[in-house]
Coordinates of C-alpha atoms in Angstrom, one line a residue:
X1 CA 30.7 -4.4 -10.2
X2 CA 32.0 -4.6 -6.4
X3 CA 29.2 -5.6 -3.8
X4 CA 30.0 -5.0 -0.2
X5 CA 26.9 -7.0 0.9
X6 CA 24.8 -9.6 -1.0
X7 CA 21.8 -8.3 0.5
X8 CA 22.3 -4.8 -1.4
X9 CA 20.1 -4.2 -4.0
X10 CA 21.0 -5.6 -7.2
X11 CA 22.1 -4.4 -9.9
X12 CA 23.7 -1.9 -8.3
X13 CA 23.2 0.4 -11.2
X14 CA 21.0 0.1 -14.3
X15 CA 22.0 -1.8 -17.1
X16 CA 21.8 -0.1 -20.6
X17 CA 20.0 -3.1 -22.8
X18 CA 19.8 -0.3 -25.7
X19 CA 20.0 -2.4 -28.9
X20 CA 19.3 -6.0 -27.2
X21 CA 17.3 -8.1 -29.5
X22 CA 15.1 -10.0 -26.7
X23 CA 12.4 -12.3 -28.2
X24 CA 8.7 -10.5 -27.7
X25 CA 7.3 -14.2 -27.4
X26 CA 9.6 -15.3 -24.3
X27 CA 8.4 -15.2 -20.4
X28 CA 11.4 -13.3 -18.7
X29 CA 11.3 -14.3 -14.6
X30 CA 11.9 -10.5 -14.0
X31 CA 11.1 -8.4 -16.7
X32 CA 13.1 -5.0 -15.3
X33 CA 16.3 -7.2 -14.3
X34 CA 18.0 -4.3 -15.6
X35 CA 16.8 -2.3 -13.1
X36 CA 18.0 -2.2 -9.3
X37 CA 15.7 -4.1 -7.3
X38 CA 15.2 -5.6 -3.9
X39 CA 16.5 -9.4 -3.5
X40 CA 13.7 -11.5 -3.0
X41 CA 15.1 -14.6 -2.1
X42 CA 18.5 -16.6 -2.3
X43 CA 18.8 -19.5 -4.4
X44 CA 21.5 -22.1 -3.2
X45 CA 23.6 -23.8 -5.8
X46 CA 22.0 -27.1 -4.9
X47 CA 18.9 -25.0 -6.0
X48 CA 20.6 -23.9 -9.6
X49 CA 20.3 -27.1 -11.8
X50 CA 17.6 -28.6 -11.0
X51 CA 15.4 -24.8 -12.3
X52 CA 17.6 -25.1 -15.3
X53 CA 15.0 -25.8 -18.9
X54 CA 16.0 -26.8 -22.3
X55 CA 17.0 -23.7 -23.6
X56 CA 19.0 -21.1 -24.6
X57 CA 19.2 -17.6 -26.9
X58 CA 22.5 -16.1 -27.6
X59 CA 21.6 -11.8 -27.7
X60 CA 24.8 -11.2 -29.8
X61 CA 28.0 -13.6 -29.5
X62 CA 30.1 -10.5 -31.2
X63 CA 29.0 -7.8 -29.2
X64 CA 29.9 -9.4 -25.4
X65 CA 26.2 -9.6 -24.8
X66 CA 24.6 -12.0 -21.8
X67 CA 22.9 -14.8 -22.7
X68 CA 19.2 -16.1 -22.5
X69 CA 19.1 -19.0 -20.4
X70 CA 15.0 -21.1 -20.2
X71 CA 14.4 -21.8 -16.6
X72 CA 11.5 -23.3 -14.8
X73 CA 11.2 -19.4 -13.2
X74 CA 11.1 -18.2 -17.1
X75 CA 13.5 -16.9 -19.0
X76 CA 16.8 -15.2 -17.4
X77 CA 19.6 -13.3 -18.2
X78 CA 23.5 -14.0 -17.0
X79 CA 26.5 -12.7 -18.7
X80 CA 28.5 -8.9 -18.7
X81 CA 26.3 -6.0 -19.2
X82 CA 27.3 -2.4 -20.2
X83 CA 26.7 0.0 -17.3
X84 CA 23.9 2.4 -18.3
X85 CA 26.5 5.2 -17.3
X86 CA 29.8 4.7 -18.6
X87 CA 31.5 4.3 -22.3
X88 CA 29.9 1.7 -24.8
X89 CA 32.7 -0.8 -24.7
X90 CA 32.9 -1.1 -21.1
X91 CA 31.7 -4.0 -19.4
X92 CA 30.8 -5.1 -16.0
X93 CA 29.7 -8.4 -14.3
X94 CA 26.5 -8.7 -12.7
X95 CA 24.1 -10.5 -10.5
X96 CA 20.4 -10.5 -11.6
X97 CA 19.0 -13.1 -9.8
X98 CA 18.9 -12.2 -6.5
X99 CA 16.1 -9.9 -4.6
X100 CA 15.2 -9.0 -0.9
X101 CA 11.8 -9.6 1.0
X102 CA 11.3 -8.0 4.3
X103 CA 7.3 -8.8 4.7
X104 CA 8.5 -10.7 7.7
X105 CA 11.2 -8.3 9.2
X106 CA 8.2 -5.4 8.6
X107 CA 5.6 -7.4 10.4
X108 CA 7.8 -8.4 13.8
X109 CA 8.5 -4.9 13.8
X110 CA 4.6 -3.6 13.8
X111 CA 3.9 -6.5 16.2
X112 CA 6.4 -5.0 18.4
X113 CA 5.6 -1.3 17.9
X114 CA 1.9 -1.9 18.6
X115 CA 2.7 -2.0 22.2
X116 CA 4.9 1.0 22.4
X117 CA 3.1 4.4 23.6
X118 CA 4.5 6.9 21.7
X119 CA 3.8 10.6 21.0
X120 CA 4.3 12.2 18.6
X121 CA 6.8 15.1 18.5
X122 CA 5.6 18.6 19.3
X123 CA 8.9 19.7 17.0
X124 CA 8.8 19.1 13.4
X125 CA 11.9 18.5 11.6
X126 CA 13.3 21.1 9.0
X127 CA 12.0 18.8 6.0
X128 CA 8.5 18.8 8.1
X129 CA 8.6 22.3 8.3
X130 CA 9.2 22.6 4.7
X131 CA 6.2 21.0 3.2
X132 CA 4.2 22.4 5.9
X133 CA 5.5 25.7 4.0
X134 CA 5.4 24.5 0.6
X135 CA 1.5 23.5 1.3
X136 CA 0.2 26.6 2.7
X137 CA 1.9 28.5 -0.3
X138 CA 0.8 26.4 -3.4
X139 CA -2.6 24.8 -1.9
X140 CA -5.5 26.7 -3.5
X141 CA -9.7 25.7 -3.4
X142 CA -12.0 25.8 -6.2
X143 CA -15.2 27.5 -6.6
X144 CA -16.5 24.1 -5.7
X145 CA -14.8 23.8 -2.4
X146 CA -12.4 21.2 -3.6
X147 CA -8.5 21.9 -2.8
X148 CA -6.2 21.7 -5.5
X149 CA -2.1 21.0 -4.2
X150 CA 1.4 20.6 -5.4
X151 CA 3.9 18.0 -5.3
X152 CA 6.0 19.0 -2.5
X153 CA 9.7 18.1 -4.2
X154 CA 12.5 17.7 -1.7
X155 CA 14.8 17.4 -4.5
X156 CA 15.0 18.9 -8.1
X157 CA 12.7 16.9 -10.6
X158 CA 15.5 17.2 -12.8
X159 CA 17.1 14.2 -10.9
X160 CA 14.9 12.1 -12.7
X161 CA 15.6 10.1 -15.6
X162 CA 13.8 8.1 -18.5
X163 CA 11.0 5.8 -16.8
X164 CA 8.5 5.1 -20.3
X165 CA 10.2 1.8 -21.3
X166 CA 10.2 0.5 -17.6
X167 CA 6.3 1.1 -18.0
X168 CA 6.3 -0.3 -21.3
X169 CA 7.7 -3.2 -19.6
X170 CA 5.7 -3.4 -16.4
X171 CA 2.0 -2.9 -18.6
X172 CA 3.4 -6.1 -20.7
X173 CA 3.6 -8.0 -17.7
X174 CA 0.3 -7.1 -16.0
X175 CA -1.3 -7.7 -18.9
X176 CA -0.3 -11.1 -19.3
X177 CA -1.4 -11.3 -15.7
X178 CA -4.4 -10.1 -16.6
X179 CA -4.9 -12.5 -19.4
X180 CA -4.9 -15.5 -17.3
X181 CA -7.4 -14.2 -14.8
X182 CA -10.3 -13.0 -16.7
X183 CA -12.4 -11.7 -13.3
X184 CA -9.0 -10.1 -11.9
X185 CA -9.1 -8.3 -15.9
X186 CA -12.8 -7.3 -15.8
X187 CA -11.8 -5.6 -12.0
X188 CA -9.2 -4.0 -13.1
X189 CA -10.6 -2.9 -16.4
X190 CA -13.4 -1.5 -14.3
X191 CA -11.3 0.4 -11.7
X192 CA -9.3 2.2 -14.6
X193 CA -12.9 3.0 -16.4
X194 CA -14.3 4.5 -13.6
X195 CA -10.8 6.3 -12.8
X196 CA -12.1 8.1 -16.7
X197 CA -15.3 8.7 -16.0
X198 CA -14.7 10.9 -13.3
X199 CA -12.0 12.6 -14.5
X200 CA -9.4 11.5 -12.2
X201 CA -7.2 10.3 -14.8
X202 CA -7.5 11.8 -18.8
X203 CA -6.1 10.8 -22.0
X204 CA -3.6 12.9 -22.8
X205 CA -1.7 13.3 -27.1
X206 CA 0.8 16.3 -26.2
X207 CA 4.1 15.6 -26.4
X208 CA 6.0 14.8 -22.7
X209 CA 7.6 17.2 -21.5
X210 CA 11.3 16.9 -20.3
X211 CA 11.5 14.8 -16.6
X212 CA 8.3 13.4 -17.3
X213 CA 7.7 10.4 -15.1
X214 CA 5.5 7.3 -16.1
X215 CA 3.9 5.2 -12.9
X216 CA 4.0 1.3 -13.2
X217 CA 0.8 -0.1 -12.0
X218 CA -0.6 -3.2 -10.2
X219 CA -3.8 -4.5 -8.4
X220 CA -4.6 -5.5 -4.8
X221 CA -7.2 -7.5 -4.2
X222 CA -8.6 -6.9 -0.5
X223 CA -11.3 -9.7 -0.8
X224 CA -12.8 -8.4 3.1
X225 CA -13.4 -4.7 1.5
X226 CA -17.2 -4.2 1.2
X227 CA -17.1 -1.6 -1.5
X228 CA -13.6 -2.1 -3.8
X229 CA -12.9 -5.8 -4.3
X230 CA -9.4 -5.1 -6.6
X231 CA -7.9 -1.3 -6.2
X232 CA -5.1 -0.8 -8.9
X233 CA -2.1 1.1 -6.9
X234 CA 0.4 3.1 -8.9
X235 CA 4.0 2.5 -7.9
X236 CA 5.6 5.9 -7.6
X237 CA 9.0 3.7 -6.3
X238 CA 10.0 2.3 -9.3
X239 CA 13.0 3.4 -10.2
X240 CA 13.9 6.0 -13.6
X241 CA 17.1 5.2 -15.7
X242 CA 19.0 7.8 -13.3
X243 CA 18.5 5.3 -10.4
X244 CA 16.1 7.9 -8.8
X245 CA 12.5 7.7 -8.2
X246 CA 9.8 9.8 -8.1
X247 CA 9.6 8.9 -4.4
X248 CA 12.8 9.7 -4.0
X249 CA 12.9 13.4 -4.5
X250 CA 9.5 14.6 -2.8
X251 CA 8.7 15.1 0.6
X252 CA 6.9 12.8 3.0
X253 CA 5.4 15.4 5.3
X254 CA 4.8 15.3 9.1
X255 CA 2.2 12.7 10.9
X256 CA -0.7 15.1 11.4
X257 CA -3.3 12.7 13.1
X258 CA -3.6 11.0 17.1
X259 CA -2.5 7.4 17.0
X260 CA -4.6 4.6 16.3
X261 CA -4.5 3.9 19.7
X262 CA -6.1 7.0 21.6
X263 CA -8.5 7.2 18.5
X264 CA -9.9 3.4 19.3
X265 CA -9.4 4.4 23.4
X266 CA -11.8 7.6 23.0
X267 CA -14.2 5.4 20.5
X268 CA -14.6 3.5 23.8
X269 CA -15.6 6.6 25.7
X270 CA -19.2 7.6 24.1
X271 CA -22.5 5.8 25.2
X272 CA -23.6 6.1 21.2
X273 CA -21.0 5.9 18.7
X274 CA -20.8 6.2 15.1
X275 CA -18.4 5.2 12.1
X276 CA -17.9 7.1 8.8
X277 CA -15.4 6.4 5.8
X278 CA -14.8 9.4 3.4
X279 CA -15.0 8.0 -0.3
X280 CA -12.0 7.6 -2.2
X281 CA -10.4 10.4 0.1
X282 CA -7.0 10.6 -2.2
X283 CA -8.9 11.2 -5.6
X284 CA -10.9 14.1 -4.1
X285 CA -8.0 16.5 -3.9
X286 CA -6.9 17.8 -7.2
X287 CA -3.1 17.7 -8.4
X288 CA -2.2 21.2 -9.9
X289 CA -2.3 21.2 -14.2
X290 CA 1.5 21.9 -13.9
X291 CA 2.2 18.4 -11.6
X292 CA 0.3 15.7 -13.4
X293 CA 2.6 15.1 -16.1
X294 CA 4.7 13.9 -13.0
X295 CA 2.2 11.7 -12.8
X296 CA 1.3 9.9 -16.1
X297 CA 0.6 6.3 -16.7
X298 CA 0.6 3.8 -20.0
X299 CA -2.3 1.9 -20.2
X300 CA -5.3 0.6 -23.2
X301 CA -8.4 -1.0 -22.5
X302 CA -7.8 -3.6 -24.9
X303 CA -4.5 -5.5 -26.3
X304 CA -6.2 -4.9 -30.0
X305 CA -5.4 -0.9 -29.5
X306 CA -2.4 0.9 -28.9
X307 CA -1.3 1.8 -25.9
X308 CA -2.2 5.2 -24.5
X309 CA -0.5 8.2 -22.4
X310 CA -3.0 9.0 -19.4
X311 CA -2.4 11.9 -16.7
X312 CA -3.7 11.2 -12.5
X313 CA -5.2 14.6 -12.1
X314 CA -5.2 14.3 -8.3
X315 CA -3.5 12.6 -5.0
X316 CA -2.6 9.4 -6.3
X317 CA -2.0 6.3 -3.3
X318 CA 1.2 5.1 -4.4
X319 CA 3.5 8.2 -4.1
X320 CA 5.3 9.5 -0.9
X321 CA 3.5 12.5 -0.7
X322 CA -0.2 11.4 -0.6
X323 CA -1.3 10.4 2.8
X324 CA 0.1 14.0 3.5
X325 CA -1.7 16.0 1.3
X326 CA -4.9 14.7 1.5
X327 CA -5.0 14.9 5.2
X328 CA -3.7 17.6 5.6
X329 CA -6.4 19.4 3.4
X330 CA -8.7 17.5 5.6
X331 CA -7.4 19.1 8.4
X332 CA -7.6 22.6 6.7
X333 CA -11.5 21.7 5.7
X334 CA -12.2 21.3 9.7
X335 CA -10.4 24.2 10.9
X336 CA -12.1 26.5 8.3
X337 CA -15.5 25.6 10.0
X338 CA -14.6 25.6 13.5
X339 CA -16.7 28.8 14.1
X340 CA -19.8 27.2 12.6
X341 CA -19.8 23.6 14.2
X342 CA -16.8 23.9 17.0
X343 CA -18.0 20.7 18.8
X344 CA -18.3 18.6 15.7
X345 CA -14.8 20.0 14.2
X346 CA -13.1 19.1 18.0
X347 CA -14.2 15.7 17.7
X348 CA -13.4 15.2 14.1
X349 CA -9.9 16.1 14.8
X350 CA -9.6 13.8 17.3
X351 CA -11.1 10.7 15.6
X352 CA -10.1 10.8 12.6
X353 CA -7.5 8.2 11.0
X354 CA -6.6 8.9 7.3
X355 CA -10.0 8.2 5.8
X356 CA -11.7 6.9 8.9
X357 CA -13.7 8.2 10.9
X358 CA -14.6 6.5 14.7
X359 CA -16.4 9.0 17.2
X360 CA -19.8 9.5 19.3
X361 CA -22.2 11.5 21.8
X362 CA -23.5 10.9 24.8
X363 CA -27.3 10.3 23.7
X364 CA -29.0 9.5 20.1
X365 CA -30.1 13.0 19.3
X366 CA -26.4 14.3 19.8
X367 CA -24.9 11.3 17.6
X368 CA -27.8 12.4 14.7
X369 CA -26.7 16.2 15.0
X370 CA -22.8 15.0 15.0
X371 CA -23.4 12.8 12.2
X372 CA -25.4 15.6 10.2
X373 CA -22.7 18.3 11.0
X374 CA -19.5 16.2 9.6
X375 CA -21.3 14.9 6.3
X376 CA -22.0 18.9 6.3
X377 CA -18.1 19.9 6.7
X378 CA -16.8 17.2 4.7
X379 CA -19.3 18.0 1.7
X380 CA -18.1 21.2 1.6
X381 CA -14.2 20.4 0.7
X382 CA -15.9 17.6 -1.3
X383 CA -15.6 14.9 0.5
X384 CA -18.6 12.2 0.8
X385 CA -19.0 10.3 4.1
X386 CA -20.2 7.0 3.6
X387 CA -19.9 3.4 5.3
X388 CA -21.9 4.8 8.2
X389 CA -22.4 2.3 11.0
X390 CA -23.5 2.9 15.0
X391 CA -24.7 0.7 17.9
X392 CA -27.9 2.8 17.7
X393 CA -30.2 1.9 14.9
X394 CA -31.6 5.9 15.4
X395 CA -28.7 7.3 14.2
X396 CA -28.7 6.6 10.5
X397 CA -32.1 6.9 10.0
X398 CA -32.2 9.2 7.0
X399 CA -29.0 7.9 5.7
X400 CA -29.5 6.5 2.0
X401 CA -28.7 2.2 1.9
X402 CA -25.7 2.5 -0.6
X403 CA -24.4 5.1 1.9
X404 CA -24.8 2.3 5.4
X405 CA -22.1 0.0 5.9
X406 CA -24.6 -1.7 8.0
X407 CA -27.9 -2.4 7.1
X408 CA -31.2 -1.7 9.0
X409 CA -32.9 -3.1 11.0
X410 CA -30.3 -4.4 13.6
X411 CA -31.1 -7.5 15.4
X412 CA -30.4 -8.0 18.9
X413 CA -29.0 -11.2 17.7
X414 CA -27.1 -9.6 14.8
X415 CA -23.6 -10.7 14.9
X416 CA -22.4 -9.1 12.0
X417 CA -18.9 -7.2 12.3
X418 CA -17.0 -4.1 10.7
X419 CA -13.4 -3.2 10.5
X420 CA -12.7 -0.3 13.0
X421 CA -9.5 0.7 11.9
X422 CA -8.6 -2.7 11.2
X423 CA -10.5 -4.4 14.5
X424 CA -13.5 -6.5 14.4
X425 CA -16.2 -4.5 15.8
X426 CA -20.0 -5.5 15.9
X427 CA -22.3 -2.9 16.2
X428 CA -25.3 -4.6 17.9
X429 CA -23.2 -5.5 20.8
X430 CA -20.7 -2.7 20.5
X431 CA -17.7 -4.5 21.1
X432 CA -14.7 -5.6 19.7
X433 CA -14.1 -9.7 18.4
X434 CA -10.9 -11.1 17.0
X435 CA -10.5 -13.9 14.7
X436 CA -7.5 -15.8 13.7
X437 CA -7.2 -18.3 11.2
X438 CA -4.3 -20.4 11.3
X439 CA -2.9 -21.8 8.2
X440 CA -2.3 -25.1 8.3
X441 CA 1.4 -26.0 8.9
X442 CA 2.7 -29.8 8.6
X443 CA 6.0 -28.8 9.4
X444 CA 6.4 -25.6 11.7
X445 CA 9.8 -23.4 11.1
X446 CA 10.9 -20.7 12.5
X447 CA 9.7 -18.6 9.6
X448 CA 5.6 -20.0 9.4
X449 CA 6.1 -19.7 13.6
X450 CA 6.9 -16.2 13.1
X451 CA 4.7 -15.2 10.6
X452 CA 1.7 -17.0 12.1
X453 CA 1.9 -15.0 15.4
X454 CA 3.1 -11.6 14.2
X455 CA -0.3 -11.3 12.1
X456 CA -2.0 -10.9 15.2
X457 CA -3.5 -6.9 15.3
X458 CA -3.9 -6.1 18.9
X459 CA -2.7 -2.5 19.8
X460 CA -5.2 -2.0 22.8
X461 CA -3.1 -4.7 24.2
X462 CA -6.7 -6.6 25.1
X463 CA -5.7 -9.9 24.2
X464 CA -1.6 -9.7 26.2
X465 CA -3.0 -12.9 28.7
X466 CA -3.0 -15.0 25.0
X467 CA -0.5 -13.3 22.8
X468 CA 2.1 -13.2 25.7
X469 CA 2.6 -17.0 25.4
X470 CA 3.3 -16.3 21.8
X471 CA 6.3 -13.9 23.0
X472 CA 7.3 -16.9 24.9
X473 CA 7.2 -19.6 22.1
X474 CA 9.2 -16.6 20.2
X475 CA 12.0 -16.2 23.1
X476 CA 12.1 -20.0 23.2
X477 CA 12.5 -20.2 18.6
X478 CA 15.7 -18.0 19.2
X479 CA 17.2 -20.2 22.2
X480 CA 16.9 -23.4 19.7
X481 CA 19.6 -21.5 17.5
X482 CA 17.9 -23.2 13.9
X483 CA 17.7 -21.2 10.7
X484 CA 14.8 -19.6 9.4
X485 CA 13.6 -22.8 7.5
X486 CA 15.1 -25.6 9.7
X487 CA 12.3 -27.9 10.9
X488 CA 11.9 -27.3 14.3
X489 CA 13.3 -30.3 16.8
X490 CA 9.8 -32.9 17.4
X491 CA 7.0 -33.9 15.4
X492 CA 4.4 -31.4 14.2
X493 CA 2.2 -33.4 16.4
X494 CA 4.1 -33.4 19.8
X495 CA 6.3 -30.2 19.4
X496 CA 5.2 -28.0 21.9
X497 CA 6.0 -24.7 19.8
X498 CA 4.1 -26.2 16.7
X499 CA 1.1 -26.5 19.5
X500 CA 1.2 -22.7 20.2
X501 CA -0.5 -22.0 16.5
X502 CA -4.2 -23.6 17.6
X503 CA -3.7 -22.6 20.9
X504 CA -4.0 -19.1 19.5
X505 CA -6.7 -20.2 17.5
X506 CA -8.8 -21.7 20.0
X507 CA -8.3 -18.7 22.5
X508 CA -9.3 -16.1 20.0
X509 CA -12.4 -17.6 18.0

């Protein structure tokens, strides 16, 4: 197997580990290594022997299989595999230890972008214009309002291979997860229950049809989120024995909403404002019957049971498609009312940022009728507005407590804050705050330097005085010339880039 970078991802192709006797009772440091995947990180040879264990499992000495070896990571696998594509007796060598991460490279880049005005293009592109089409010719409502889509495919399903053993093999490893973290279990156990009980996801016995795909799952724990603590996210990336995922052949569709920029710029505008969040915005738009089995997951509520074929019946976060769909219906809801509430459907459109919702009026009895009008739209596609905060305790009088992010009365004192589309806001003042928390670095790199001052979320550009001396301590880490995990030249205590971390910190507590 012929890499022309090391960075690719590795394998290249998938491995066929048909008939591979691999120990049930073993930890594997990467239970999919036969699967392409991302490199992670690099391990130098200085590295290699000092992760080596006691240990090591020979799959099948006769056969030209790889070999086990026990490593302080867990169990690995190094030898000649069979390619998953070509004749039984035809080897080829491998790499399965490395993997990519580009957390980093992705938040540099959104640091930079957040500063760049850019509109969005008033000519979609013919793949645009395609799922455009494809939704206003398969999108159909209920009798309850609700819409009910398809999957826009870009490419023929058919492209799709096997994916149930990869799930097989990803539930194993959350469960043991799960195992060792018996709150993280009882979330997740919870989240998947309620996913039931509302029909969003059903048990399902028939047989899978052919290109069936099977979604790996995982949690995120968002420990800030004053509703959903842990929210389990299906990856609809994860690659299918043909080396294609479901990702991979549908469409993304075109950005239909205003920036977050002119959204938190006209939030600025109105002398009473008013924030909404529509409930779990994805799960309220139906996937059609003949979709879902694109859509199945393997999962059992308890490691005594067997486990169990599931179907998402509706937008599911996690595929390529999603933010699409749902907002796009979203947009269709609005424009089917503009006759009734014109005002209230002009503003919407205009304030609205996936499932938030950031706008105002003038005075307190135009905010009340504004609020009144969208929870009356948005019930009608079936979408519940909730998370209602304001700078005008008036405005959500008559709005239930479960249904108030903030709770009356409001102090003149109260210095409680919201996220506004990911910015501190605090209602009783109505103004923005920002707070950074440094960790705590002994020895600052170029790396923790980085990382530290590219989590800073500014894109109304009020805080350039401060974060332009960050840009300057970055200009300065690339004239040094050191390597991403070089200590930088000095102390921490008297290097003058280490000092730029609580210098930050102090100027935006």
């Amino acid at each position: 197997m012929v890499l022309e970078k090391i960075t690719k991802t590795l394998p290249v192709k998938a491995a066929n580990i048909d008939g591979w006797r691999i120990p049930t009772e073993i930890n594997l440091a990467d239970p999919l290594f036969h699967l392409p995947g991302k490199i992670h990180v690099l391990l130098g040879i200085e590295l290699f022997f000092q992760l080596l264990e006691p240990g090591k499992i020979s799959l099948c000495p006769d056969d030209n299989l790889p070999t086990l070896h026990n490593t302080k990571l867990g169990w690995v696998v190094a030898g000649r595999v069979r390619d998953i594509n070509v004749a039984p007796n035809t080897s080829s060598p491998t790499c399965l230890l490395a993997t990519a991460d580009n957390s980093l490279d992705q938040q540099l880049r959104h640091f930079w972008e957040l500063e760049e005005y850019s509109k969005t293009a008033p000519h979609l592109s013919e793949e645009e214009k395609q799922c455009e089409d494809h939704f206003y010719k398969h999108t159909i409502r209920n009798a309850s309002g609700k819409y009910t889509v398809r999957l826009p495919f870009l490419h023929s399903p058919s492209q799709l291979g096997d994916s149930k053993q990869m799930a097989e093999e990803r539930l194993s490893h959350i469960e043991r997860k799960l195992n060792r973290n018996l709150y993280l279990k009882q979330e997740y156990h919870s989240f998947l229950k309620e996913y039931c009980e509302l029909g969003h996801m059903t048990l399902t016995e028939s047989p899978a049809p052919k290109n069936t795909v099977y979604l790996p799952h995982h949690c995120v724990v968002k420990e800030d989120s004053s509703t959903t603590k842990c929210r389990v996210v299906f990856d609809a990336s994860a690659k299918t024995t043909s080396g294609k995922s479901l990702n991979e052949v549908l469409m993304t569709g075109p950005v239909l909403q205003d920036s977050i920029v002119n959204i938190l710029l006209r939030f600025r505008f109105p002398a009473v404002v008013v924030t909404g969040d529509i409930k779990q915005m994805y799960r309220m738009v139906e996937v059609h019957e003949t979709d879902r089995d694109f859509q199945r997951i393997l999962w059992r509520f308890s490691c005594d049971e067997p486990v169990k074929e599931y179907r998402l019946n509706t937008v599911t976060y996690g595929t390529k498609s999603a933010s699409y769909l749902a907002t796009k219906c979203v947009q269709q809801l609005l424009e089917s009312h503009r006759e009734q509430f014109p005002a209230a459907v002009a503003k919407a459109e205009q304030s609205t940022y996936v499932d938030d919702v950031l706008t105002g009026s003038d005075t307190e009895d135009e905010a009340i009728i504004l609020r009144q009008q969208l929870t009356t739209i948005f019930a009608a596609g079936g979408f519940h507005l909730r998370k209602w905060a304001s700078n005008s305790p008036p405005v959500l009088n008559g709005i239930p407590a479960e249904d108030r992010e903030v709770k009356l009365p409001i102090e003149l004192n109260d210095t409680r804050t919201i996220k506004a589309l990911g910015i501190h806001w605090q209602p009783c003042t109505d103004a923005f705050q920002f707070f950074y928390t440094p960790n705590k670095i002994l020895q600052p790199t170029k790396r923790t330097m980085l990382s530290q001052i590219a989590s800073i979320f500014d894109p109304l550009g009020l805080l350039a005085p401060i974060v332009v001396k960050a840009k300057l301590v970055m200009q300065q880490l690339w004239e040094l010339k050191v390597d991403w995990d070089e200590s930088l030249p000095g102390t921490a205590t008297n290097n003058r880039h280490a000092r730029c971390v609580p210098y930050l910190s102090a100027r935006l507590q």
